mmCIF file of C-alpha atoms and ligand atoms in Angstrom:
data_model
loop_
_atom_site.group_PDB
_atom_site.id
_atom_site.type_symbol
_atom_site.label_atom_id
_atom_site.label_comp_id
_atom_site.label_asym_id
_atom_site.label_seq_id
_atom_site.Cartn_x
_atom_site.Cartn_y
_atom_site.Cartn_z
ATOM 1 C CA MET B 1 0.000 0.000 0.000
ATOM 2 C CA GLU B 2 1.315 3.420 -1.004
ATOM 3 C CA VAL B 3 1.722 5.940 1.848
ATOM 4 C CA MET B 4 3.090 9.484 1.993
ATOM 5 C CA THR B 5 6.619 9.335 3.349
ATOM 6 C CA ASP B 6 7.479 12.473 5.332
ATOM 7 C CA VAL B 7 11.055 13.588 5.847
ATOM 8 C CA ILE B 8 12.118 15.542 8.936
ATOM 9 C CA ARG B 9 15.621 16.973 8.941
ATOM 10 C CA VAL B 10 17.290 17.250 12.312
ATOM 11 C CA ASP B 11 20.683 18.315 13.550
ATOM 12 C CA PRO B 12 22.747 15.125 14.041
ATOM 13 C CA VAL B 13 24.236 16.302 17.345
ATOM 14 C CA THR B 14 21.452 18.348 18.957
ATOM 15 C CA PRO B 15 18.214 17.221 17.281
ATOM 16 C CA ASP B 16 15.140 19.420 17.753
ATOM 17 C CA PRO B 17 12.981 17.854 20.516
ATOM 18 C CA ALA B 18 9.729 18.874 18.785
ATOM 19 C CA ALA B 19 10.720 17.056 15.599
ATOM 20 C CA LEU B 20 11.692 13.972 17.573
ATOM 21 C CA SER B 21 8.514 13.949 19.605
ATOM 22 C CA ARG B 22 6.563 13.793 16.334
ATOM 23 C CA ALA B 23 8.649 10.816 15.217
ATOM 24 C CA ALA B 24 8.306 9.213 18.654
ATOM 25 C CA GLU B 25 4.510 9.612 18.527
ATOM 26 C CA CYS B 26 4.451 7.983 15.092
ATOM 27 C CA LEU B 27 6.393 5.007 16.493
ATOM 28 C CA ARG B 28 4.114 4.680 19.512
ATOM 29 C CA ARG B 29 1.100 4.584 17.171
ATOM 30 C CA GLY B 30 2.589 1.722 15.159
ATOM 31 C CA GLY B 31 4.167 3.780 12.337
ATOM 32 C CA LEU B 32 7.315 2.926 10.395
ATOM 33 C CA VAL B 33 10.063 5.484 11.088
ATOM 34 C CA ALA B 34 13.563 5.406 9.587
ATOM 35 C CA PHE B 35 16.236 7.046 11.720
ATOM 36 C CA PRO B 36 20.037 7.281 11.805
ATOM 37 C CA THR B 37 22.122 5.156 14.143
ATOM 38 C CA GLU B 38 25.910 5.402 14.321
ATOM 39 C CA THR B 39 26.178 2.312 12.072
ATOM 40 C CA VAL B 40 23.473 2.571 9.390
ATOM 41 C CA TYR B 41 19.905 3.906 9.153
ATOM 42 C CA GLY B 42 17.379 1.685 10.895
ATOM 43 C CA LEU B 43 13.693 1.241 10.042
ATOM 44 C CA GLY B 44 12.023 1.442 13.433
ATOM 45 C CA VAL B 45 8.729 0.043 14.620
ATOM 46 C CA HIS B 46 7.084 -0.493 18.034
ATOM 47 C CA ALA B 47 8.641 -3.845 18.976
ATOM 48 C CA LEU B 48 5.635 -5.015 21.018
ATOM 49 C CA ASP B 49 3.018 -4.090 18.355
ATOM 50 C CA ARG B 50 2.512 -7.242 16.302
ATOM 51 C CA ALA B 51 0.560 -5.626 13.466
ATOM 52 C CA ALA B 52 3.153 -2.883 13.088
ATOM 53 C CA VAL B 53 5.985 -5.430 13.004
ATOM 54 C CA GLN B 54 4.158 -7.275 10.223
ATOM 55 C CA ARG B 55 3.873 -4.033 8.215
ATOM 56 C CA LEU B 56 7.611 -3.561 8.618
ATOM 57 C CA PHE B 57 8.369 -6.984 7.130
ATOM 58 C CA ASP B 58 6.021 -6.166 4.234
ATOM 59 C CA ALA B 59 7.569 -2.737 3.606
ATOM 60 C CA LYS B 60 11.089 -4.166 3.428
ATOM 61 C CA GLY B 61 10.165 -7.316 1.561
ATOM 62 C CA ARG B 62 12.008 -9.119 4.327
ATOM 63 C CA PRO B 63 11.482 -12.864 4.803
ATOM 64 C CA ALA B 64 9.712 -13.649 8.079
ATOM 65 C CA ASN B 65 12.495 -16.025 9.158
ATOM 66 C CA ASP B 66 15.040 -13.184 9.562
ATOM 67 C CA PRO B 67 14.784 -11.805 13.133
ATOM 68 C CA LEU B 68 15.012 -8.104 14.073
ATOM 69 C CA ILE B 69 17.251 -6.230 16.507
ATOM 70 C CA VAL B 70 15.369 -4.461 19.308
ATOM 71 C CA HIS B 71 16.765 -1.018 20.141
ATOM 72 C CA VAL B 72 16.414 0.432 23.631
ATOM 73 C CA ASP B 73 17.645 3.636 25.262
ATOM 74 C CA ALA B 74 19.464 2.010 28.187
ATOM 75 C CA VAL B 75 20.377 -1.354 29.639
ATOM 76 C CA GLU B 76 17.586 -1.015 32.257
ATOM 77 C CA SER B 77 14.982 -1.027 29.461
ATOM 78 C CA MET B 78 16.321 -4.380 28.347
ATOM 79 C CA GLN B 79 15.281 -6.266 31.497
ATOM 80 C CA ALA B 80 11.680 -6.623 30.360
ATOM 81 C CA LEU B 81 12.728 -8.180 27.036
ATOM 82 C CA VAL B 82 15.017 -10.960 28.222
ATOM 83 C CA ALA B 83 14.562 -14.076 30.346
ATOM 84 C CA ASN B 84 17.465 -12.991 32.513
ATOM 85 C CA LEU B 85 20.395 -10.611 32.326
ATOM 86 C CA PRO B 86 23.696 -12.453 32.831
ATOM 87 C CA THR B 87 26.671 -10.699 34.401
ATOM 88 C CA ALA B 88 28.580 -10.860 31.113
ATOM 89 C CA ALA B 89 25.800 -8.910 29.392
ATOM 90 C CA ARG B 90 25.888 -6.244 32.092
ATOM 91 C CA GLN B 91 29.658 -5.950 31.746
ATOM 92 C CA LEU B 92 29.435 -5.727 27.964
ATOM 93 C CA ALA B 93 26.719 -3.104 28.249
ATOM 94 C CA ALA B 94 28.824 -1.049 30.655
ATOM 95 C CA ARG B 95 31.805 -1.190 28.295
ATOM 96 C CA PHE B 96 30.281 -0.969 24.824
ATOM 97 C CA TRP B 97 26.853 0.689 25.133
ATOM 98 C CA PRO B 98 25.739 2.942 23.765
ATOM 99 C CA GLY B 99 27.507 1.612 20.679
ATOM 100 C CA PRO B 100 27.713 -0.770 17.711
ATOM 101 C CA LEU B 101 27.266 -4.039 19.629
ATOM 102 C CA THR B 102 24.129 -6.212 19.520
ATOM 103 C CA ILE B 103 23.677 -8.850 22.215
ATOM 104 C CA VAL B 104 21.554 -11.979 21.677
ATOM 105 C CA LEU B 105 19.982 -13.445 24.849
ATOM 106 C CA PRO B 106 17.140 -15.824 25.778
ATOM 107 C CA ARG B 107 13.984 -13.791 25.348
ATOM 108 C CA SER B 108 11.049 -12.929 27.519
ATOM 109 C CA PRO B 109 7.627 -14.159 26.281
ATOM 110 C CA ARG B 110 6.592 -10.489 25.946
ATOM 111 C CA VAL B 111 8.618 -10.151 22.748
ATOM 112 C CA PRO B 112 6.414 -11.039 19.764
ATOM 113 C CA ASP B 113 7.383 -14.104 17.714
ATOM 114 C CA ALA B 114 7.478 -11.963 14.586
ATOM 115 C CA VAL B 115 10.377 -9.938 16.042
ATOM 116 C CA THR B 116 12.495 -12.980 16.855
ATOM 117 C CA ALA B 117 11.336 -15.065 13.878
ATOM 118 C CA GLY B 118 10.146 -17.639 16.369
ATOM 119 C CA LEU B 119 13.591 -18.056 17.973
ATOM 120 C CA ASN B 120 13.740 -18.319 21.764
ATOM 121 C CA THR B 121 16.325 -15.522 21.760
ATOM 122 C CA VAL B 122 16.147 -11.776 21.166
ATOM 123 C CA ALA B 123 18.815 -9.420 19.802
ATOM 124 C CA ILE B 124 19.171 -6.092 21.646
ATOM 125 C CA ARG B 125 21.259 -2.978 21.193
ATOM 126 C CA VAL B 126 21.588 0.529 22.664
ATOM 127 C CA PRO B 127 22.683 2.726 19.742
ATOM 128 C CA ALA B 128 25.035 5.679 20.279
ATOM 129 C CA HIS B 129 23.805 8.171 17.655
ATOM 130 C CA PRO B 130 22.349 11.238 19.443
ATOM 131 C CA VAL B 131 19.281 11.172 17.171
ATOM 132 C CA ALA B 132 18.627 7.479 17.836
ATOM 133 C CA ARG B 133 19.121 7.948 21.572
ATOM 134 C CA ALA B 134 16.843 10.955 21.796
ATOM 135 C CA LEU B 135 14.185 9.248 19.677
ATOM 136 C CA LEU B 136 14.228 6.078 21.818
ATOM 137 C CA THR B 137 13.984 8.117 25.001
ATOM 138 C CA ALA B 138 11.121 10.214 23.625
ATOM 139 C CA ALA B 139 9.267 7.118 22.386
ATOM 140 C CA GLY B 140 9.681 5.249 25.657
ATOM 141 C CA ILE B 141 9.145 1.890 23.972
ATOM 142 C CA PRO B 142 11.473 -0.823 22.631
ATOM 143 C CA VAL B 143 11.977 -0.235 18.898
ATOM 144 C CA ALA B 144 12.642 -3.130 16.538
ATOM 145 C CA ALA B 145 14.743 -1.863 13.647
ATOM 146 C CA PRO B 146 16.406 -3.674 10.789
ATOM 147 C CA SER B 147 18.562 -1.673 8.401
ATOM 148 C CA ALA B 148 16.266 0.658 6.429
ATOM 149 C CA ASN B 149 16.879 -0.844 3.007
ATOM 150 C CA LEU B 150 14.808 -3.044 0.748
ATOM 151 C CA PHE B 151 15.686 -6.685 1.312
ATOM 152 C CA SER B 152 18.886 -7.619 -0.579
ATOM 153 C CA ARG B 153 19.999 -3.994 -1.076
ATOM 154 C CA PRO B 154 23.038 -2.561 0.753
ATOM 155 C CA SER B 155 22.311 -0.952 4.123
ATOM 156 C CA PRO B 156 21.585 2.803 3.937
ATOM 157 C CA THR B 157 24.113 5.241 5.376
ATOM 158 C CA ARG B 158 22.202 8.388 4.312
ATOM 159 C CA ALA B 159 18.554 9.401 4.329
ATOM 160 C CA SER B 160 18.605 9.543 0.515
ATOM 161 C CA HIS B 161 19.456 5.815 0.428
ATOM 162 C CA VAL B 162 16.419 5.117 2.612
ATOM 163 C CA LEU B 163 14.177 7.095 0.242
ATOM 164 C CA ASP B 164 15.660 5.366 -2.807
ATOM 165 C CA ASP B 165 14.456 2.049 -1.398
ATOM 166 C CA LEU B 166 11.428 2.844 0.769
ATOM 167 C CA ASP B 167 9.782 6.099 -0.373
ATOM 168 C CA GLY B 168 6.015 5.522 -0.373
ATOM 169 C CA ARG B 169 6.343 2.416 1.825
ATOM 170 C CA ILE B 170 7.092 3.972 5.242
ATOM 171 C CA ASP B 171 5.655 6.860 7.261
ATOM 172 C CA LEU B 172 8.656 8.953 8.161
ATOM 173 C CA VAL B 173 12.379 9.415 7.649
ATOM 174 C CA VAL B 174 14.327 11.309 10.300
ATOM 175 C CA ASP B 175 17.238 12.720 8.285
ATOM 176 C CA GLY B 176 20.250 13.211 10.550
ATOM 177 C CA GLY B 177 22.887 13.242 7.816
ATOM 178 C CA ALA B 178 25.395 10.516 7.011
ATOM 179 C CA THR B 179 26.023 7.792 9.586
ATOM 180 C CA HIS B 180 29.621 7.535 10.675
ATOM 181 C CA VAL B 181 30.535 3.880 11.280
ATOM 182 C CA GLY B 182 28.987 2.740 8.006
ATOM 183 C CA VAL B 183 28.812 -1.025 8.640
ATOM 184 C CA GLU B 184 26.218 -2.741 10.830
ATOM 185 C CA SER B 185 26.763 -3.606 14.492
ATOM 186 C CA THR B 186 28.684 -6.623 15.762
ATOM 187 C CA VAL B 187 26.106 -9.316 16.623
ATOM 188 C CA LEU B 188 27.189 -11.364 19.640
ATOM 189 C CA ASP B 189 25.238 -14.454 20.711
ATOM 190 C CA LEU B 190 25.340 -14.967 24.489
ATOM 191 C CA SER B 191 22.531 -17.536 24.521
ATOM 192 C CA GLY B 192 24.664 -20.651 24.037
ATOM 193 C CA GLU B 193 27.562 -22.408 25.757
ATOM 194 C CA VAL B 194 30.217 -20.392 23.971
ATOM 195 C CA PRO B 195 29.794 -16.664 23.245
ATOM 196 C CA THR B 196 29.778 -16.399 19.452
ATOM 197 C CA ILE B 197 30.105 -13.489 17.039
ATOM 198 C CA LEU B 198 27.400 -14.002 14.427
ATOM 199 C CA ARG B 199 28.234 -10.857 12.441
ATOM 200 C CA PRO B 200 31.537 -8.930 12.659
ATOM 201 C CA GLY B 201 31.361 -5.164 13.208
ATOM 202 C CA ALA B 202 33.281 -2.264 14.704
ATOM 203 C CA VAL B 203 33.454 -3.971 18.115
ATOM 204 C CA SER B 204 36.160 -6.565 17.394
ATOM 205 C CA ILE B 205 36.721 -10.033 18.821
ATOM 206 C CA GLU B 206 39.830 -8.701 20.603
ATOM 207 C CA MET B 207 37.776 -5.997 22.314
ATOM 208 C CA LEU B 208 35.247 -8.609 23.439
ATOM 209 C CA ARG B 209 37.923 -11.028 24.729
ATOM 210 C CA ASP B 210 38.653 -8.758 27.670
ATOM 211 C CA ILE B 211 35.225 -9.590 29.065
ATOM 212 C CA LEU B 212 34.619 -12.907 27.270
ATOM 213 C CA PRO B 213 37.901 -14.849 27.078
ATOM 214 C CA ARG B 214 36.190 -17.746 25.246
ATOM 215 C CA VAL B 215 34.417 -15.722 22.551
ATOM 216 C CA GLU B 216 34.530 -17.272 19.071
ATOM 217 C CA ARG B 217 33.642 -16.291 15.546
ATOM 218 C CA ARG B 218 30.775 -18.157 13.943
ATOM 219 C CA ALA B 219 32.449 -20.991 12.082
ATOM 220 C CA SER B 220 30.385 -21.492 8.977
ATOM 221 C CA HIS B 221 28.361 -19.451 6.533
ATOM 222 C CA ALA B 222 26.193 -22.450 5.754
ATOM 223 C CA PRO B 223 22.514 -21.573 5.975
ATOM 224 C CA SER B 224 20.613 -23.474 8.632
ATOM 225 C CA PRO B 225 17.026 -24.602 8.174
ATOM 226 C CA GLY B 226 14.169 -22.663 9.751
ATOM 227 C CA ALA B 227 14.858 -19.353 11.405
ATOM 228 C CA MET B 228 18.253 -17.953 10.619
ATOM 229 C CA LYS B 229 20.619 -18.177 13.528
ATOM 230 C CA SER B 230 23.066 -15.828 11.839
ATOM 231 C CA PRO B 231 22.582 -12.447 10.249
ATOM 232 C CA GLY B 232 22.970 -11.956 6.547
ATOM 233 C CA LEU B 233 22.932 -15.661 5.873
ATOM 234 C CA LEU B 234 20.897 -15.085 2.796
ATOM 235 C CA GLU B 235 23.650 -14.832 0.267
ATOM 236 C CA ARG B 236 22.415 -11.815 -1.604
ATOM 237 C CA HIS B 237 21.746 -9.818 1.534
ATOM 238 C CA TYR B 238 24.230 -7.071 0.756
ATOM 239 C CA SER B 239 24.671 -7.468 -2.957
ATOM 240 C CA PRO B 240 24.460 -4.823 -5.645
ATOM 241 C CA ARG B 241 22.818 -5.452 -9.012
ATOM 242 C CA ALA B 242 26.133 -5.455 -10.872
ATOM 243 C CA PRO B 243 28.420 -8.422 -10.134
ATOM 244 C CA LEU B 244 31.116 -7.416 -7.667
ATOM 245 C CA THR B 245 34.618 -8.930 -7.536
ATOM 246 C CA VAL B 246 37.112 -8.434 -4.699
ATOM 247 C CA TYR B 247 40.867 -8.493 -5.427
ATOM 248 C CA ASP B 248 42.670 -9.597 -2.273
ATOM 249 C CA GLY B 249 46.371 -10.073 -1.626
ATOM 250 C CA SER B 250 49.483 -8.000 -2.142
ATOM 251 C CA ASP B 251 49.108 -8.104 -5.949
ATOM 252 C CA GLY B 252 45.348 -7.442 -5.743
ATOM 253 C CA VAL B 253 45.413 -3.901 -7.087
ATOM 254 C CA ALA B 254 47.718 -4.884 -9.973
ATOM 255 C CA ARG B 255 45.404 -7.760 -10.925
ATOM 256 C CA LEU B 256 42.390 -5.482 -10.624
ATOM 257 C CA ALA B 257 44.010 -2.965 -12.969
ATOM 258 C CA ARG B 258 44.870 -5.664 -15.551
ATOM 259 C CA ASP B 259 41.370 -7.170 -15.438
ATOM 260 C CA ALA B 260 39.832 -3.708 -15.689
ATOM 261 C CA CYS B 261 41.818 -2.839 -18.824
ATOM 262 C CA ALA B 262 40.914 -6.179 -20.429
ATOM 263 C CA SER B 263 37.199 -5.804 -19.609
ATOM 264 C CA MET B 264 37.078 -2.235 -20.903
ATOM 265 C CA ALA B 265 38.789 -3.330 -24.117
ATOM 266 C CA GLY B 266 35.899 -5.809 -24.407
ATOM 267 C CA GLY B 267 33.409 -2.928 -24.153
ATOM 268 C CA GLN B 268 32.353 -3.231 -20.518
ATOM 269 C CA ARG B 269 31.632 -0.266 -18.261
ATOM 270 C CA LEU B 270 33.234 -0.654 -14.865
ATOM 271 C CA GLY B 271 32.895 0.690 -11.359
ATOM 272 C CA ILE B 272 36.042 0.495 -9.264
ATOM 273 C CA MET B 273 36.355 0.909 -5.498
ATOM 274 C CA ALA B 274 39.931 1.737 -4.586
ATOM 275 C CA ALA B 275 42.124 3.105 -1.793
ATOM 276 C CA ASP B 276 43.832 6.473 -1.992
ATOM 277 C CA GLU B 277 47.147 4.629 -2.325
ATOM 278 C CA ASP B 278 46.002 3.039 -5.631
ATOM 279 C CA ARG B 279 46.080 6.136 -7.858
ATOM 280 C CA GLU B 280 49.423 5.251 -9.427
ATOM 281 C CA ALA B 281 48.468 1.593 -9.984
ATOM 282 C CA LEU B 282 45.219 2.663 -11.669
ATOM 283 C CA SER B 283 46.776 5.163 -14.092
ATOM 284 C CA ASP B 284 46.392 2.766 -17.058
ATOM 285 C CA VAL B 285 42.735 2.300 -16.178
ATOM 286 C CA VAL B 286 42.209 6.065 -16.077
ATOM 287 C CA ARG B 287 43.816 6.391 -19.518
ATOM 288 C CA HIS B 288 40.972 4.259 -20.940
ATOM 289 C CA GLY B 289 38.724 7.242 -20.230
ATOM 290 C CA PRO B 290 35.030 7.218 -19.462
ATOM 291 C CA ARG B 291 34.500 3.458 -19.310
ATOM 292 C CA ALA B 292 35.581 3.304 -15.648
ATOM 293 C CA THR B 293 34.147 5.178 -12.672
ATOM 294 C CA ILE B 294 36.619 5.051 -9.795
ATOM 295 C CA VAL B 295 35.517 5.757 -6.214
ATOM 296 C CA TYR B 296 38.338 6.332 -3.745
ATOM 297 C CA LEU B 297 37.212 5.126 -0.323
ATOM 298 C CA GLY B 298 40.111 6.586 1.680
ATOM 299 C CA SER B 299 43.508 5.365 2.787
ATOM 300 C CA GLU B 300 43.998 1.653 3.383
ATOM 301 C CA ARG B 301 45.404 2.734 6.756
ATOM 302 C CA ASP B 302 42.172 4.572 7.632
ATOM 303 C CA LEU B 303 39.550 1.833 7.631
ATOM 304 C CA ALA B 304 37.111 3.966 9.623
ATOM 305 C CA THR B 305 36.796 6.228 6.585
ATOM 306 C CA VAL B 306 36.687 3.275 4.182
ATOM 307 C CA ALA B 307 33.884 1.603 6.175
ATOM 308 C CA SER B 308 31.890 4.817 6.394
ATOM 309 C CA ARG B 309 31.916 5.202 2.587
ATOM 310 C CA LEU B 310 31.546 1.553 1.605
ATOM 311 C CA TYR B 311 27.782 1.184 1.114
ATOM 312 C CA ALA B 312 27.344 4.636 -0.433
ATOM 313 C CA ALA B 313 29.990 3.714 -3.008
ATOM 314 C CA ILE B 314 28.297 0.410 -3.842
ATOM 315 C CA ARG B 315 24.959 2.179 -4.263
ATOM 316 C CA GLU B 316 26.461 4.975 -6.364
ATOM 317 C CA LEU B 317 28.246 2.593 -8.732
ATOM 318 C CA ASP B 318 25.264 0.299 -8.983
ATOM 319 C CA ALA B 319 22.933 3.202 -9.766
ATOM 320 C CA SER B 320 25.267 4.442 -12.494
ATOM 321 C CA GLY B 321 24.526 1.238 -14.409
ATOM 322 C CA VAL B 322 28.028 -0.232 -14.638
ATOM 323 C CA ASP B 323 28.380 -3.805 -15.900
ATOM 324 C CA ARG B 324 30.732 -4.892 -13.124
ATOM 325 C CA ILE B 325 32.164 -3.581 -9.853
ATOM 326 C CA LEU B 326 35.805 -4.288 -9.022
ATOM 327 C CA VAL B 327 36.996 -3.734 -5.464
ATOM 328 C CA ARG B 328 40.472 -3.874 -3.982
ATOM 329 C CA GLY B 329 40.678 -5.959 -0.791
ATOM 330 C CA PHE B 330 41.374 -4.322 2.567
ATOM 331 C CA PRO B 331 43.858 -6.261 4.725
ATOM 332 C CA GLY B 332 44.047 -6.085 8.523
ATOM 333 C CA ASP B 333 42.793 -7.801 11.683
ATOM 334 C CA ASP B 334 40.888 -5.137 13.576
ATOM 335 C CA GLY B 335 37.108 -5.101 13.829
ATOM 336 C CA LEU B 336 36.506 -2.847 10.855
ATOM 337 C CA ALA B 337 38.911 -4.777 8.597
ATOM 338 C CA VAL B 338 37.103 -8.029 9.378
ATOM 339 C CA ALA B 339 33.705 -6.349 8.969
ATOM 340 C CA ILE B 340 34.642 -4.757 5.626
ATOM 341 C CA ARG B 341 35.881 -8.108 4.268
ATOM 342 C CA ASP B 342 32.713 -9.814 5.496
ATOM 343 C CA ARG B 343 30.425 -7.288 3.776
ATOM 344 C CA LEU B 344 32.446 -7.286 0.549
ATOM 345 C CA SER B 345 32.474 -11.058 0.421
ATOM 346 C CA ARG B 346 28.681 -11.147 0.867
ATOM 347 C CA ALA B 347 28.277 -8.464 -1.797
ATOM 348 C CA SER B 348 30.395 -10.512 -4.196
ATOM 349 C CA VAL B 349 28.265 -13.646 -3.945
ATOM 350 C CA ARG B 350 25.838 -13.955 -6.839
ATOM 351 C CA SER B 351 22.744 -16.029 -6.829
ATOM 352 C CA HIS B 352 22.682 -18.325 -9.833
ATOM 353 C CA GLY B 353 19.475 -18.798 -11.735
HETATM 354 O O1 TXA L 1 23.883 -1.778 13.125
HETATM 355 C C1 TXA L 1 22.864 -2.477 13.103
HETATM 356 O O2 TXA L 1 22.790 -3.565 13.684
HETATM 357 C C2 TXA L 1 21.658 -1.953 12.325
HETATM 358 C C3 TXA L 1 21.137 -0.717 13.021
HETATM 359 C C4 TXA L 1 19.877 -0.203 12.407
HETATM 360 O O3 TXA L 1 20.999 -0.969 14.393
HETATM 361 N N1 TXA L 1 20.647 -2.946 12.215
HETATM 362 C C5 TXA L 1 20.755 -4.033 11.420
HETATM 363 O O4 TXA L 1 19.631 -4.825 11.422
HETATM 364 O O5 TXA L 1 21.742 -4.257 10.750
HETATM 365 P P1 TXA L 1 19.401 -6.007 10.381
HETATM 366 O O6 TXA L 1 18.038 -6.514 10.643
HETATM 367 O O7 TXA L 1 19.689 -5.525 9.006
HETATM 368 O O8 TXA L 1 20.428 -7.098 10.822
HETATM 369 C C6 TXA L 1 20.276 -7.696 12.084
HETATM 370 C C7 TXA L 1 20.727 -9.095 12.056
HETATM 371 C C8 TXA L 1 19.780 -9.942 11.259
HETATM 372 O O9 TXA L 1 20.352 -10.366 10.033
HETATM 373 C C9 TXA L 1 19.462 -11.102 12.157
HETATM 374 O O10 TXA L 1 19.722 -12.348 11.525
HETATM 375 C C10 TXA L 1 20.335 -10.916 13.386
HETATM 376 O O11 TXA L 1 20.714 -9.579 13.415
HETATM 377 N N2 TXA L 1 19.524 -11.267 14.535
HETATM 378 C C11 TXA L 1 18.446 -10.627 15.015
HETATM 379 N N3 TXA L 1 17.895 -11.292 16.049
HETATM 380 C C12 TXA L 1 18.644 -12.403 16.225
HETATM 381 C C13 TXA L 1 18.586 -13.505 17.125
HETATM 382 N N4 TXA L 1 17.627 -13.607 18.040
HETATM 383 N N5 TXA L 1 19.528 -14.453 17.010
HETATM 384 C C14 TXA L 1 20.489 -14.347 16.068
HETATM 385 N N6 TXA L 1 20.609 -13.345 15.179
HETATM 386 C C15 TXA L 1 19.690 -12.387 15.249
HETATM 387 MG MG1 MG L 2 20.020 -5.470 7.090
#
């Protein structure tokens, strides 16, 4: 059903309380409200309103077996949503919240099945973005919010990305400018024997080890039957329309440049995502002229900047109608390096047939 999507612009640091109280009221009444978090834009809905949650799944085209993250304004608000609050969760909350960490715990029966996709766990996060925080406080309810993109599109890092995907399908977009982390939160499962990272994000495994010495990364990407235990398991979750290839390794940029020249000679139009350091290596590609659009994501030593520009670059290149996207790999072991590789590898997987 087509609805009018309103856009309210707010200051990202000191958002206007009147604007936020309008958005909060819309959420309380069961509306669909997109808002910025420090990671990506979320599409919020009253987490305890079953009908509203169903509308959210419809608006996104999201399969019902993919559970949502519930956003709250403080760890105290989480008590009512979980079966119990283990010490480790309290310690993690004290260290990393508000921030880009989602914690999965056994749920309370109050949380609707639609939110958890029927799992007996619930994912919870306290976001750090001032607009998200103020909105959650004003709303006074738990807000379920997946990334505010159409299913299988890259997560939105600007309000314009949200509108590209969801204009006419949601009630409101709170535009607080570009998000700064750029990749989705770390999802940490505390419901089992061994604490497990289901999705890598800015909070790295090393950071978590301080509190959880036994924490592990999820071993396999293999989809499990029924509800999805792990985020983004659907292969095309992050993928652009144009096939995307990642060039890893020390000779990655050189191979990318050779492949690019060969493809352009064959008549293809290319999008290239590169690091600032690659200008020299890409000079032959540039000499081919208008067949390649190159987006420089930042220095390979500044992965915070690279991560913050990643999804916008994929969207921009995809929208420009290129035949293929070529991306240089980003080495490193910290949280953002692992998260960037994870998202690029998902974006590079094509569904066949
Ligand atoms: O940074 C973020 O996490 C953003 C912002 C808006 O907070 N949200 C986000 O939501 O990325 P979404 O729905 O695109 O991804 C959340 C992932 C889902 O893929 C889901 O599989 C996983 O979290 N998840 C949610 N509940 C879960 C649960 N109970 N157990 C395991 N995984 C869960
Ligand atoms: Mg998502």
